[in-house]
């Protein structure tokens, strides 16, 4: 196991370098950060040249990237155009989005797996048909539609929850945004679980467990569910980074100042250091989540062993 982890960590290095270079290239090569800094006004050539020299923008792109990676290794992500350190923006934004993501992950794990198991065990019955129809409806509705509808009904009309999130972003305030963020992923988790449970329920090892007289709870929990969760865990692992980076719409609806909000502001204002810095951290989160998923395979399925 130790050798496998080391090998996976070494494999993550070229993936990280390639991903961050593409991000850096797209952000810095497709727009002029200095021109965006001045807005509609044309900058003085001398002032623009000085700013480009300070931001290392007067160098070739590969040198800019090398300089940026050197800063990252020293823990420096640069300075936003408003003069604030990018690390300070991260310290304010990432804890909020992390709490929101944890709520969303918990919702899609608990509700999605429970509905998927119930649907898979009753394949072809009314429960299965109802769950499949509901998940199809959820997948078909865009996030901004479901977000505004739930915000209006539960927050503005019925007053069950606050329609917006306070700057502190308490955990109880993030339940509704977390549900909105998790809806689409919840539908996919439900369908994956349902399909996997339905297939594995007809496997030989399940028939053997039934023939041995094992109680249904043990058959489902220890044998059927553990083997059926492998594709679900794979999806959830890849979904962690997608939820953190794709929370822009949800955070805008509920006025949450997290990663999505900072990315939106950075893209809108062409604030390159902010965009590149935040996306670099998201790449690291995605890689670590996938490593954790690979390690969980051996826990869920004892047949999987890592040399």
Short mmCIF file of C-alpha atoms in Angstrom, two decimals:
data_model
loop_
_atom_site.label_atom_id
_atom_site.label_comp_id
_atom_site.label_asym_id
_atom_site.label_seq_id
_atom_site.Cartn_x
_atom_site.Cartn_y
_atom_site.Cartn_z
CA UNK A 1 0.00 0.00 0.00
CA UNK A 2 2.81 2.40 0.84
CA UNK A 3 4.49 1.90 -2.52
CA UNK A 4 1.18 2.44 -4.26
CA UNK A 5 0.59 5.73 -2.45
CA UNK A 6 4.09 6.95 -3.32
CA UNK A 7 3.60 5.98 -6.95
CA UNK A 8 0.24 7.77 -7.09
CA UNK A 9 1.78 10.88 -5.52
CA UNK A 10 4.54 10.88 -8.12
CA UNK A 11 1.96 10.49 -10.88
CA UNK A 12 0.13 13.54 -9.54
CA UNK A 13 3.15 15.79 -10.17
CA UNK A 14 2.96 15.87 -14.00
CA UNK A 15 -0.83 16.10 -13.82
CA UNK A 16 -0.55 19.11 -11.51
CA UNK A 17 2.07 20.79 -13.69
CA UNK A 18 0.10 20.20 -16.89
CA UNK A 19 -3.19 21.38 -15.40
CA UNK A 20 -1.77 24.52 -13.84
CA UNK A 21 0.14 25.40 -17.03
CA UNK A 22 -3.04 25.13 -19.12
CA UNK A 23 -4.91 27.28 -16.60
CA UNK A 24 -2.09 29.80 -16.48
CA UNK A 25 -1.86 29.91 -20.27
CA UNK A 26 -5.61 30.39 -20.81
CA UNK A 27 -5.96 33.10 -18.16
CA UNK A 28 -2.88 35.15 -19.00
CA UNK A 29 -2.64 34.58 -22.76
CA UNK A 30 -6.28 35.30 -23.64
CA UNK A 31 -6.45 38.76 -22.08
CA UNK A 32 -4.39 41.74 -20.96
CA UNK A 33 -4.56 42.03 -17.16
CA UNK A 34 -3.06 45.53 -17.24
CA UNK A 35 -5.71 46.78 -19.67
CA UNK A 36 -8.43 45.23 -17.48
CA UNK A 37 -6.92 46.96 -14.46
CA UNK A 38 -7.51 50.40 -16.02
CA UNK A 39 -10.98 49.57 -17.36
CA UNK A 40 -12.20 51.77 -20.21
CA UNK A 41 -9.38 54.26 -19.80
CA UNK A 42 -6.24 53.81 -21.86
CA UNK A 43 -3.26 53.42 -19.51
CA UNK A 44 -0.18 55.58 -19.81
CA UNK A 45 2.45 53.53 -21.70
CA UNK A 46 5.12 54.15 -19.08
CA UNK A 47 2.77 53.20 -16.25
CA UNK A 48 1.58 50.11 -18.10
CA UNK A 49 5.18 49.03 -18.76
CA UNK A 50 6.07 49.48 -15.09
CA UNK A 51 3.07 47.42 -13.95
CA UNK A 52 3.88 44.67 -16.45
CA UNK A 53 7.44 44.55 -15.15
CA UNK A 54 6.22 44.36 -11.53
CA UNK A 55 3.79 41.56 -12.40
CA UNK A 56 6.41 39.75 -14.51
CA UNK A 57 4.17 40.13 -17.56
CA UNK A 58 6.96 41.47 -19.77
CA UNK A 59 8.59 38.02 -19.85
CA UNK A 60 7.76 35.06 -22.13
CA UNK A 61 4.86 32.94 -20.98
CA UNK A 62 6.99 29.97 -19.93
CA UNK A 63 9.12 32.26 -17.74
CA UNK A 64 5.98 33.74 -16.23
CA UNK A 65 4.78 30.24 -15.40
CA UNK A 66 8.14 29.26 -13.90
CA UNK A 67 8.13 32.40 -11.77
CA UNK A 68 4.56 31.67 -10.65
CA UNK A 69 5.35 28.06 -9.71
CA UNK A 70 8.34 29.26 -7.72
CA UNK A 71 6.04 31.59 -5.80
CA UNK A 72 3.55 28.77 -5.14
CA UNK A 73 6.27 26.51 -3.73
CA UNK A 74 7.14 29.29 -1.29
CA UNK A 75 3.47 29.74 -0.32
CA UNK A 76 3.00 32.98 -2.24
CA UNK A 77 0.05 33.21 -4.64
CA UNK A 78 0.51 36.81 -5.63
CA UNK A 79 -1.52 39.93 -5.03
CA UNK A 80 -4.94 40.76 -6.44
CA UNK A 81 -5.41 43.99 -8.38
CA UNK A 82 -7.09 45.59 -5.36
CA UNK A 83 -3.86 45.20 -3.39
CA UNK A 84 -5.08 42.30 -1.20
CA UNK A 85 -3.07 39.11 -0.96
CA UNK A 86 -4.62 36.16 -2.77
CA UNK A 87 -3.88 33.99 0.26
CA UNK A 88 -6.04 36.33 2.36
CA UNK A 89 -8.90 35.93 -0.10
CA UNK A 90 -8.42 32.16 0.09
CA UNK A 91 -8.49 32.22 3.89
CA UNK A 92 -11.89 33.94 3.77
CA UNK A 93 -13.43 32.02 0.86
CA UNK A 94 -12.30 28.40 1.14
CA UNK A 95 -13.68 27.67 4.66
CA UNK A 96 -17.12 28.89 3.54
CA UNK A 97 -17.14 26.83 0.35
CA UNK A 98 -15.70 23.82 2.21
CA UNK A 99 -18.63 23.88 4.66
CA UNK A 100 -21.05 24.26 1.76
CA UNK A 101 -19.42 21.36 -0.08
CA UNK A 102 -19.52 19.12 3.00
CA UNK A 103 -23.25 19.79 3.36
CA UNK A 104 -23.79 19.00 -0.33
CA UNK A 105 -21.70 15.81 -0.13
CA UNK A 106 -23.58 14.65 2.97
CA UNK A 107 -26.93 15.26 1.27
CA UNK A 108 -26.02 13.38 -1.90
CA UNK A 109 -24.44 10.49 0.03
CA UNK A 110 -27.28 9.95 2.51
CA UNK A 111 -30.30 10.64 0.32
CA UNK A 112 -28.78 9.44 -2.94
CA UNK A 113 -27.56 6.09 -1.63
CA UNK A 114 -30.74 5.40 0.35
CA UNK A 115 -32.96 6.12 -2.65
CA UNK A 116 -30.65 4.15 -4.93
CA UNK A 117 -30.70 1.08 -2.66
CA UNK A 118 -34.49 1.19 -2.31
CA UNK A 119 -34.91 1.57 -6.06
CA UNK A 120 -32.35 -1.14 -6.90
CA UNK A 121 -33.88 -3.68 -4.53
CA UNK A 122 -37.36 -3.03 -5.98
CA UNK A 123 -36.37 -2.89 -9.62
CA UNK A 124 -39.36 -2.56 -11.95
CA UNK A 125 -41.82 -1.72 -9.18
CA UNK A 126 -43.59 1.54 -8.45
CA UNK A 127 -40.86 2.75 -6.08
CA UNK A 128 -38.23 2.24 -8.76
CA UNK A 129 -40.29 4.03 -11.40
CA UNK A 130 -41.01 6.96 -9.10
CA UNK A 131 -37.35 7.39 -8.14
CA UNK A 132 -36.23 7.25 -11.78
CA UNK A 133 -38.81 9.89 -12.77
CA UNK A 134 -37.83 12.18 -9.89
CA UNK A 135 -34.13 11.95 -10.70
CA UNK A 136 -34.86 12.66 -14.36
CA UNK A 137 -36.79 15.78 -13.39
CA UNK A 138 -34.00 16.95 -11.06
CA UNK A 139 -31.34 16.46 -13.74
CA UNK A 140 -33.47 18.36 -16.27
CA UNK A 141 -33.90 21.48 -14.11
CA UNK A 142 -30.94 23.91 -14.14
CA UNK A 143 -29.41 24.86 -10.82
CA UNK A 144 -30.35 28.53 -11.08
CA UNK A 145 -34.02 27.57 -11.57
CA UNK A 146 -34.21 25.14 -8.65
CA UNK A 147 -32.18 27.54 -6.49
CA UNK A 148 -34.45 30.52 -7.06
CA UNK A 149 -37.61 28.42 -6.68
CA UNK A 150 -36.51 26.88 -3.36
CA UNK A 151 -35.23 30.25 -2.16
CA UNK A 152 -38.58 31.87 -2.91
CA UNK A 153 -40.77 29.09 -1.51
CA UNK A 154 -38.80 28.04 1.58
CA UNK A 155 -37.27 31.43 2.35
CA UNK A 156 -39.39 34.32 1.12
CA UNK A 157 -42.90 32.82 1.04
CA UNK A 158 -43.02 30.26 3.85
CA UNK A 159 -40.19 31.64 5.98
CA UNK A 160 -38.77 28.24 6.93
CA UNK A 161 -35.19 29.31 6.26
CA UNK A 162 -33.30 32.52 5.63
CA UNK A 163 -33.39 33.44 1.91
CA UNK A 164 -29.77 34.58 2.03
CA UNK A 165 -26.64 33.62 3.95
CA UNK A 166 -24.99 35.96 6.44
CA UNK A 167 -21.28 36.86 6.11
CA UNK A 168 -20.49 34.33 8.87
CA UNK A 169 -22.06 31.54 6.74
CA UNK A 170 -23.16 29.42 9.68
CA UNK A 171 -23.69 25.71 9.05
CA UNK A 172 -27.47 25.91 9.60
CA UNK A 173 -27.70 28.67 6.98
CA UNK A 174 -25.88 26.51 4.43
CA UNK A 175 -28.37 23.62 4.51
CA UNK A 176 -30.65 24.99 1.78
CA UNK A 177 -27.75 26.14 -0.48
CA UNK A 178 -26.12 22.75 0.10
CA UNK A 179 -29.28 20.95 -1.01
CA UNK A 180 -29.50 23.15 -4.12
CA UNK A 181 -25.83 22.51 -4.92
CA UNK A 182 -26.23 18.76 -4.40
CA UNK A 183 -29.46 18.20 -6.36
CA UNK A 184 -27.94 17.26 -9.70
CA UNK A 185 -25.19 15.14 -8.14
CA UNK A 186 -27.77 13.50 -5.86
CA UNK A 187 -29.73 12.36 -8.91
CA UNK A 188 -26.62 10.82 -10.48
CA UNK A 189 -25.65 9.11 -7.20
CA UNK A 190 -29.17 7.68 -6.94
CA UNK A 191 -29.07 6.30 -10.47
CA UNK A 192 -25.56 4.89 -10.10
CA UNK A 193 -26.45 3.20 -6.82
CA UNK A 194 -29.69 1.85 -8.24
CA UNK A 195 -28.00 0.34 -11.29
CA UNK A 196 -25.12 -1.14 -9.30
CA UNK A 197 -27.39 -2.61 -6.61
CA UNK A 198 -29.73 -4.11 -9.23
CA UNK A 199 -26.81 -5.77 -11.03
CA UNK A 200 -25.04 -7.08 -7.92
CA UNK A 201 -28.24 -8.38 -6.34
CA UNK A 202 -28.27 -11.14 -8.98
CA UNK A 203 -24.62 -12.10 -8.46
CA UNK A 204 -23.56 -15.54 -7.28
CA UNK A 205 -22.14 -14.34 -3.96
CA UNK A 206 -25.53 -12.83 -3.04
CA UNK A 207 -27.30 -16.10 -3.83
CA UNK A 208 -24.73 -17.90 -1.68
CA UNK A 209 -25.30 -15.49 1.21
CA UNK A 210 -29.06 -16.01 0.95
CA UNK A 211 -28.64 -19.79 0.79
CA UNK A 212 -26.50 -19.71 3.94
CA UNK A 213 -29.40 -18.07 5.76
CA UNK A 214 -27.72 -14.75 6.52
CA UNK A 215 -30.10 -12.00 7.67
CA UNK A 216 -31.16 -9.54 4.94
CA UNK A 217 -29.59 -6.59 6.78
CA UNK A 218 -26.17 -8.27 6.74
CA UNK A 219 -26.53 -9.33 3.11
CA UNK A 220 -27.37 -5.80 2.01
CA UNK A 221 -24.98 -3.93 4.28
CA UNK A 222 -21.90 -6.13 4.21
CA UNK A 223 -22.05 -7.88 0.85
CA UNK A 224 -24.31 -6.08 -1.60
CA UNK A 225 -23.77 -2.45 -0.62
CA UNK A 226 -19.98 -2.57 -0.26
CA UNK A 227 -19.48 -3.94 -3.76
CA UNK A 228 -22.14 -1.67 -5.24
CA UNK A 229 -20.61 1.51 -3.83
CA UNK A 230 -17.39 1.39 -5.88
CA UNK A 231 -18.74 3.36 -8.89
CA UNK A 232 -20.60 5.68 -6.50
CA UNK A 233 -17.43 6.45 -4.54
CA UNK A 234 -15.63 7.14 -7.82
CA UNK A 235 -18.28 9.66 -8.82
CA UNK A 236 -18.35 11.35 -5.42
CA UNK A 237 -14.56 11.65 -5.38
CA UNK A 238 -14.52 13.45 -8.72
CA UNK A 239 -17.55 15.48 -7.67
CA UNK A 240 -15.79 17.11 -4.70
CA UNK A 241 -13.69 19.38 -6.89
CA UNK A 242 -16.62 20.01 -9.22
CA UNK A 243 -18.83 21.11 -6.32
CA UNK A 244 -16.22 23.47 -4.91
CA UNK A 245 -15.43 25.03 -8.27
CA UNK A 246 -18.95 24.86 -9.65
CA UNK A 247 -20.69 26.59 -6.76
CA UNK A 248 -20.67 29.93 -8.60
CA UNK A 249 -24.40 29.90 -9.38
CA UNK A 250 -25.43 28.68 -5.91
CA UNK A 251 -23.21 31.19 -4.13
CA UNK A 252 -24.56 34.03 -6.28
CA UNK A 253 -28.17 33.06 -5.54
CA UNK A 254 -27.70 32.92 -1.76
CA UNK A 255 -25.10 35.72 -1.50
CA UNK A 256 -22.33 33.44 -0.25
CA UNK A 257 -18.84 34.91 -0.44
CA UNK A 258 -16.95 31.73 -1.12
CA UNK A 259 -14.74 30.32 -3.86
CA UNK A 260 -17.43 30.65 -6.52
CA UNK A 261 -17.98 34.30 -5.65
CA UNK A 262 -14.25 35.08 -5.79
CA UNK A 263 -13.86 33.24 -9.10
CA UNK A 264 -16.81 35.11 -10.56
CA UNK A 265 -15.41 38.46 -9.46
CA UNK A 266 -11.96 37.52 -10.72
CA UNK A 267 -13.23 36.47 -14.15
CA UNK A 268 -15.50 39.50 -14.41
CA UNK A 269 -12.66 41.90 -13.62
CA UNK A 270 -9.96 39.81 -15.35
CA UNK A 271 -8.16 39.56 -12.02
CA UNK A 272 -5.68 36.95 -13.21
CA UNK A 273 -3.78 36.30 -9.94
CA UNK A 274 -7.04 35.55 -8.11
CA UNK A 275 -8.40 33.20 -10.80
CA UNK A 276 -5.14 31.27 -11.27
CA UNK A 277 -4.52 31.00 -7.52
CA UNK A 278 -7.98 29.69 -6.68
CA UNK A 279 -8.07 27.23 -9.58
CA UNK A 280 -4.61 25.94 -8.61
CA UNK A 281 -5.91 25.04 -5.15
CA UNK A 282 -8.98 23.39 -6.72
CA UNK A 283 -6.68 21.24 -8.84
CA UNK A 284 -4.90 20.09 -5.67
CA UNK A 285 -8.25 19.33 -4.00
CA UNK A 286 -9.33 17.30 -7.02
CA UNK A 287 -6.10 15.29 -7.08
CA UNK A 288 -6.20 14.53 -3.34
CA UNK A 289 -9.87 13.52 -3.55
CA UNK A 290 -9.08 11.05 -6.33
CA UNK A 291 -6.19 9.62 -4.31
CA UNK A 292 -8.53 9.10 -1.36
CA UNK A 293 -11.04 7.37 -3.64
CA UNK A 294 -8.37 4.98 -4.91
CA UNK A 295 -7.46 4.07 -1.34
CA UNK A 296 -11.10 3.49 -0.42
CA UNK A 297 -11.44 0.83 -3.12
CA UNK A 298 -9.50 -1.68 -1.02
CA UNK A 299 -11.71 -0.93 1.97
CA UNK A 300 -14.95 -1.44 0.06
CA UNK A 301 -13.81 -4.47 -1.94
CA UNK A 302 -11.29 -6.79 -0.22
CA UNK A 303 -10.52 -8.35 -3.63
CA UNK A 304 -8.72 -5.17 -4.62
CA UNK A 305 -5.11 -5.16 -3.48
CA UNK A 306 -2.37 -2.69 -4.31
CA UNK A 307 1.09 -4.02 -4.98
#
